[in-house]
Amino acid sequence: MSNLQMALCNLIATFDQYAKKDGDNKSLTKAEVKDLLKSELGELLGKANDQAAMDSVFTAMDINQDETVNFEEFIIMFAGLAMVLHNTVTSS
């Protein structure tokens, strides 16, 4: 499997791993998003323990404002994060 295929599979598996914690595997609750960000991106984000920062990230991710983050919203957030990281790496 190629690196890109593995990355896609990892995104899907990570969403599923955290989404199913409350029994609804189609979306992430605010608690699940916080857990995912702390566990998976804590070092990268740096403020994973800051509740106000976590609330802000959740609000930004919850595009349709239904108090959950579905897979589409999750992927949009990671696409944005990938673009920021790419710009950071390539501008160095």
mmCIF file of C-alpha atoms in Angstrom:
data_model
loop_
_atom_site.group_PDB
_atom_site.id
_atom_site.type_symbol
_atom_site.label_atom_id
_atom_site.label_comp_id
_atom_site.label_asym_id
_atom_site.label_seq_id
_atom_site.Cartn_x
_atom_site.Cartn_y
_atom_site.Cartn_z
ATOM 1 C CA MET A 1 0.000 0.000 0.000
ATOM 2 C CA SER A 2 1.354 3.441 -0.884
ATOM 3 C CA ASN A 3 2.052 6.143 1.707
ATOM 4 C CA LEU A 4 -0.917 8.177 0.507
ATOM 5 C CA GLN A 5 -3.265 5.185 0.688
ATOM 6 C CA MET A 6 -2.021 4.480 4.217
ATOM 7 C CA ALA A 7 -2.566 8.127 5.192
ATOM 8 C CA LEU A 8 -6.167 7.994 3.938
ATOM 9 C CA CYS A 9 -6.802 4.717 5.751
ATOM 10 C CA ASN A 10 -5.301 6.198 8.923
ATOM 11 C CA LEU A 11 -7.578 9.262 8.726
ATOM 12 C CA ILE A 12 -10.630 7.028 8.353
ATOM 13 C CA ALA A 13 -9.539 4.644 11.111
ATOM 14 C CA THR A 14 -8.752 7.504 13.495
ATOM 15 C CA PHE A 15 -12.148 9.128 12.934
ATOM 16 C CA ASP A 16 -13.888 5.776 13.452
ATOM 17 C CA GLN A 17 -11.854 4.990 16.572
ATOM 18 C CA TYR A 18 -12.897 8.183 18.336
ATOM 19 C CA ALA A 19 -16.422 8.533 16.871
ATOM 20 C CA LYS A 20 -17.590 5.154 18.131
ATOM 21 C CA LYS A 21 -16.759 5.916 21.768
ATOM 22 C CA ASP A 22 -20.295 7.197 22.451
ATOM 23 C CA GLY A 23 -21.990 4.624 20.240
ATOM 24 C CA ASP A 24 -22.563 6.982 17.272
ATOM 25 C CA ASN A 25 -19.842 6.171 14.755
ATOM 26 C CA LYS A 26 -21.009 8.827 12.261
ATOM 27 C CA SER A 27 -19.888 11.894 14.220
ATOM 28 C CA LEU A 28 -17.600 13.162 16.960
ATOM 29 C CA THR A 29 -18.887 14.855 20.094
ATOM 30 C CA LYS A 30 -17.007 17.764 21.659
ATOM 31 C CA ALA A 31 -15.475 15.350 24.203
ATOM 32 C CA GLU A 32 -14.398 12.964 21.432
ATOM 33 C CA VAL A 33 -12.823 15.821 19.445
ATOM 34 C CA LYS A 34 -10.917 16.974 22.530
ATOM 35 C CA ASP A 35 -9.713 13.423 23.206
ATOM 36 C CA LEU A 36 -8.674 12.953 19.572
ATOM 37 C CA LEU A 37 -6.785 16.252 19.407
ATOM 38 C CA LYS A 38 -5.011 15.674 22.723
ATOM 39 C CA SER A 39 -4.051 12.102 21.891
ATOM 40 C CA GLU A 40 -3.273 12.423 18.208
ATOM 41 C CA LEU A 41 -2.079 16.033 17.795
ATOM 42 C CA GLY A 42 -1.162 17.217 21.288
ATOM 43 C CA GLU A 43 2.488 17.839 20.472
ATOM 44 C CA LEU A 44 1.636 19.633 17.245
ATOM 45 C CA LEU A 45 -1.122 21.827 18.661
ATOM 46 C CA GLY A 46 0.618 22.627 21.926
ATOM 47 C CA LYS A 47 -2.539 23.937 23.626
ATOM 48 C CA ALA A 48 -4.475 20.685 23.816
ATOM 49 C CA ASN A 49 -5.073 21.210 27.540
ATOM 50 C CA ASP A 50 -6.476 24.736 27.070
ATOM 51 C CA GLN A 51 -10.282 24.362 27.257
ATOM 52 C CA ALA A 52 -10.949 27.694 25.505
ATOM 53 C CA ALA A 53 -8.641 26.679 22.646
ATOM 54 C CA MET A 54 -10.341 23.283 22.375
ATOM 55 C CA ASP A 55 -13.774 24.934 22.320
ATOM 56 C CA SER A 56 -12.588 27.267 19.574
ATOM 57 C CA VAL A 57 -11.241 24.376 17.485
ATOM 58 C CA PHE A 58 -14.493 22.442 17.940
ATOM 59 C CA THR A 59 -16.585 25.457 16.917
ATOM 60 C CA ALA A 60 -14.441 25.945 13.811
ATOM 61 C CA MET A 61 -14.764 22.248 12.906
ATOM 62 C CA ASP A 62 -18.550 22.128 13.451
ATOM 63 C CA ILE A 63 -19.414 23.869 10.178
ATOM 64 C CA ASN A 64 -23.127 23.028 10.254
ATOM 65 C CA GLN A 65 -23.372 23.937 13.978
ATOM 66 C CA ASP A 66 -25.112 20.721 15.028
ATOM 67 C CA GLU A 67 -22.835 20.265 18.075
ATOM 68 C CA THR A 68 -21.034 17.303 16.463
ATOM 69 C CA VAL A 69 -18.268 16.911 13.871
ATOM 70 C CA ASN A 70 -19.118 14.569 11.016
ATOM 71 C CA PHE A 71 -16.550 12.928 8.742
ATOM 72 C CA GLU A 72 -16.754 15.654 6.093
ATOM 73 C CA GLU A 73 -16.088 18.360 8.694
ATOM 74 C CA PHE A 74 -13.230 16.270 10.107
ATOM 75 C CA ILE A 75 -11.596 15.940 6.678
ATOM 76 C CA ILE A 76 -12.011 19.650 5.933
ATOM 77 C CA MET A 77 -10.197 20.479 9.179
ATOM 78 C CA PHE A 78 -7.353 18.088 8.387
ATOM 79 C CA ALA A 79 -7.056 19.444 4.855
ATOM 80 C CA GLY A 80 -6.642 22.919 6.320
ATOM 81 C CA LEU A 81 -4.123 21.676 8.850
ATOM 82 C CA ALA A 82 -2.151 19.924 6.104
ATOM 83 C CA MET A 83 -2.053 23.161 4.094
ATOM 84 C CA VAL A 84 -0.762 25.132 7.092
ATOM 85 C CA LEU A 85 1.905 22.522 7.808
ATOM 86 C CA HIS A 86 2.929 22.393 4.160
ATOM 87 C CA ASN A 87 3.307 26.160 4.059
ATOM 88 C CA THR A 88 5.336 26.069 7.277
ATOM 89 C CA VAL A 89 7.669 23.354 6.009
ATOM 90 C CA THR A 90 8.153 24.800 2.532
ATOM 91 C CA SER A 91 8.774 28.341 3.733
ATOM 92 C CA SER A 92 11.646 27.264 5.981
#
